[in-house]
CSV table of C-alpha atoms in Angstrom, one decimal:
chain,number,residue,atom,x,y,z
A,1,PHE,CA,-34.6,3.5,0.6
A,2,LEU,CA,-31.8,1.6,2.2
A,3,LEU,CA,-29.3,2.9,-0.3
A,4,PHE,CA,-30.4,6.5,0.4
A,5,TRP,CA,-30.1,5.9,4.2
A,6,GLU,CA,-26.6,4.5,3.8
A,7,GLU,CA,-25.6,7.6,1.8
A,8,ILE,CA,-26.6,10.0,4.6
A,9,MET,CA,-25.1,7.8,7.4
A,10,HIS,CA,-21.5,8.5,8.4
A,11,ARG,CA,-18.8,5.8,8.3
A,12,SER,CA,-16.6,8.0,10.4
A,13,VAL,CA,-17.5,11.0,12.6
A,14,ALA,CA,-15.1,13.7,13.7
A,15,THR,CA,-15.5,15.3,17.1
A,16,GLU,CA,-13.5,18.5,17.7
A,17,LEU,CA,-12.4,19.2,21.3
A,18,GLU,CA,-10.1,21.5,23.2
A,19,VAL,CA,-7.9,20.0,25.8
A,20,ARG,CA,-8.9,21.2,29.2
A,21,TRP,CA,-6.5,21.9,32.1
A,22,GLY,CA,-8.3,19.3,34.2
A,23,GLU,CA,-7.3,16.6,31.7
A,24,CYS,CA,-3.6,17.3,32.3
A,25,ASP,CA,-1.0,16.3,34.8
A,26,PRO,CA,0.9,19.1,36.8
A,27,ALA,CA,3.3,19.4,33.8
A,28,GLY,CA,0.4,20.3,31.5
A,29,ILE,CA,0.5,17.1,29.5
A,30,VAL,CA,-2.7,15.2,28.9
A,31,TYR,CA,-3.1,12.4,31.5
A,32,HIS,CA,-3.7,9.0,29.8
A,33,PRO,CA,-7.3,8.4,31.0
A,34,ALA,CA,-8.5,11.6,29.2
A,35,TYR,CA,-8.1,9.8,25.9
A,36,ILE,CA,-10.6,7.1,27.0
A,37,ASP,CA,-13.1,9.9,27.9
A,38,TRP,CA,-12.6,11.4,24.5
A,39,PHE,CA,-13.3,8.0,22.9
A,40,SER,CA,-16.6,8.0,24.8
A,41,VAL,CA,-17.5,11.5,23.6
A,42,ALA,CA,-16.6,10.5,20.0
A,43,ARG,CA,-18.6,7.3,20.2
A,44,MET,CA,-21.7,9.1,21.4
A,45,HIS,CA,-21.3,11.7,18.7
A,46,PHE,CA,-20.9,8.9,16.1
A,47,LEU,CA,-24.2,7.4,17.3
A,48,SER,CA,-25.9,10.7,17.3
A,49,GLU,CA,-24.7,11.6,13.8
A,50,ASN,CA,-26.2,8.3,12.7
A,51,GLY,CA,-29.6,8.9,14.2
A,52,ILE,CA,-29.2,7.2,17.6
A,53,GLN,CA,-29.4,9.4,20.7
A,54,TYR,CA,-27.5,7.2,23.2
A,55,MET,CA,-29.1,8.0,26.5
A,56,SER,CA,-32.7,8.0,25.5
A,57,THR,CA,-32.5,5.2,22.9
A,58,PHE,CA,-30.6,2.7,25.0
A,59,ASN,CA,-32.2,3.5,28.3
A,60,GLN,CA,-35.7,3.3,26.7
A,61,ALA,CA,-34.8,-0.2,25.4
A,62,GLY,CA,-33.5,-1.3,28.9
A,63,ILE,CA,-29.9,-1.6,27.6
A,64,HIS,CA,-26.5,-0.4,28.8
A,65,LEU,CA,-23.6,-0.4,26.4
A,66,VAL,CA,-20.8,-1.8,28.6
A,67,VAL,CA,-17.1,-1.5,27.8
A,68,THR,CA,-15.5,-5.0,27.7
A,69,ASP,CA,-12.2,-4.0,26.2
A,70,VAL,CA,-10.3,-0.8,25.7
A,71,ALA,CA,-6.8,0.0,24.3
A,72,CYS,CA,-4.9,3.2,23.4
A,73,GLN,CA,-1.5,3.8,21.9
A,74,TYR,CA,-0.1,7.2,22.6
A,75,LYS,CA,1.9,8.7,19.8
A,76,LYS,CA,2.4,12.4,20.5
A,77,ALA,CA,1.9,14.4,23.7
A,78,LEU,CA,-1.0,16.9,23.9
A,79,ARG,CA,-1.2,19.8,26.2
A,80,ALA,CA,-3.8,22.1,27.8
A,81,GLN,CA,-5.7,24.2,25.2
A,82,ASP,CA,-4.5,22.1,22.2
A,83,LYS,CA,-7.3,21.8,19.6
A,84,ILE,CA,-7.9,18.1,18.8
A,85,LYS,CA,-10.1,16.0,16.5
A,86,VAL,CA,-11.2,12.5,17.5
A,87,ILE,CA,-12.4,10.4,14.6
A,88,ALA,CA,-14.7,7.4,15.5
A,89,HIS,CA,-15.3,4.4,13.3
A,90,LEU,CA,-17.6,1.5,13.9
A,91,VAL,CA,-15.6,-1.5,12.7
A,92,ALA,CA,-17.8,-4.4,13.7
A,93,CYS,CA,-21.4,-4.8,14.8
A,94,THR,CA,-23.0,-8.0,16.0
A,95,ARG,CA,-26.2,-8.8,17.9
A,96,THR,CA,-24.1,-8.9,21.1
A,97,ARG,CA,-21.2,-6.4,20.6
A,98,LEU,CA,-20.0,-3.2,19.0
A,99,HIS,CA,-16.4,-2.5,18.2
A,100,PHE,CA,-15.1,1.0,17.6
A,101,GLN,CA,-11.7,2.4,16.5
A,102,TYR,CA,-10.5,6.0,17.1
A,103,GLU,CA,-7.8,8.3,16.0
A,104,VAL,CA,-6.8,11.5,17.8
A,105,PHE,CA,-5.2,14.3,15.8
A,106,ASP,CA,-3.8,17.6,16.7
A,107,ASP,CA,-4.6,20.8,14.9
A,108,GLU,CA,-1.7,20.2,12.5
A,109,GLY,CA,-3.1,16.8,11.5
A,110,ALA,CA,-0.5,14.7,13.4
A,111,VAL,CA,-1.7,11.5,14.9
A,112,CYS,CA,-1.5,11.7,18.7
A,113,ALA,CA,-3.2,8.5,19.6
A,114,VAL,CA,-5.1,5.5,18.2
A,115,GLY,CA,-7.4,3.3,20.2
A,116,ARG,CA,-10.3,0.9,20.2
A,117,THR,CA,-13.2,-0.1,22.4
A,118,VAL,CA,-15.4,-3.2,22.5
A,119,HIS,CA,-18.9,-3.0,24.0
A,120,ALA,CA,-21.5,-5.6,25.0
A,121,PHE,CA,-25.2,-5.0,25.1
A,122,VAL,CA,-26.2,-5.6,28.7
A,123,ALA,CA,-29.7,-5.6,30.2
A,124,ASN,CA,-30.3,-2.8,32.7
A,125,ASP,CA,-32.3,-5.0,35.1
A,126,ASN,CA,-29.9,-7.8,35.7
A,127,ALA,CA,-26.5,-6.7,34.2
A,128,LYS,CA,-26.4,-9.8,31.9
A,129,ALA,CA,-25.2,-9.7,28.3
A,130,VAL,CA,-28.0,-10.1,25.8
A,131,ASN,CA,-28.6,-10.8,22.1
A,132,LEU,CA,-30.0,-7.4,21.1
A,133,ASP,CA,-32.1,-8.9,18.3
A,134,LYS,CA,-34.0,-11.0,20.8
A,135,PHE,CA,-34.0,-8.6,23.8
A,136,ALA,CA,-34.7,-5.3,22.0
A,137,PRO,CA,-35.5,-5.9,18.3
A,138,GLU,CA,-36.5,-2.2,17.7
A,139,LEU,CA,-33.1,-1.1,18.9
A,140,TRP,CA,-31.4,-3.8,16.9
A,141,ALA,CA,-33.2,-2.6,13.8
A,142,LYS,CA,-31.5,0.8,14.3
A,143,ILE,CA,-28.1,-0.6,15.3
A,144,ARG,CA,-27.8,-3.1,12.5
A,145,VAL,CA,-27.9,-0.5,9.8
A,146,LEU,CA,-25.1,1.6,11.2
A,147,PRO,CA,-22.3,2.1,8.7
A,148,VAL,CA,-19.5,-0.3,9.5
A,149,ASP,CA,-16.0,0.7,8.3
A,150,ARG,CA,-14.7,-2.8,7.4
A,151,ASP,CA,-11.6,-1.3,5.8
A,152,ARG,CA,-10.1,-0.5,9.2
């Protein structure tokens, strides 16, 4: 069963978006925080494509996934109405943290940005970091089988 499950899980998930005017500065170039928002959308899409509905699953378990580190390298400017693809990869998974990496491509396949986020599992009631295996073992059972792209 585990081999079958791993075959249908996705090591990387692509999210297609169109740059909105509100994500741009007055010159029409994407403002840097928009990339971090796109990472969030791609991360939630990654989890969803791998069977975890973020809001219901984490909230039901009493957990927030808190960003502890974020970075982005900007390679090529994007503008309003550009079609983009954000690829999300889970690169590390522990009982206390998730690490994701991202690439943003334009519609011609050029790399426009690369980034990463690190997340801690935090209890909703007291905002303290937790060991997910001990705090919410049912959620940990779902998280620990996510496909980790160790080649990144």
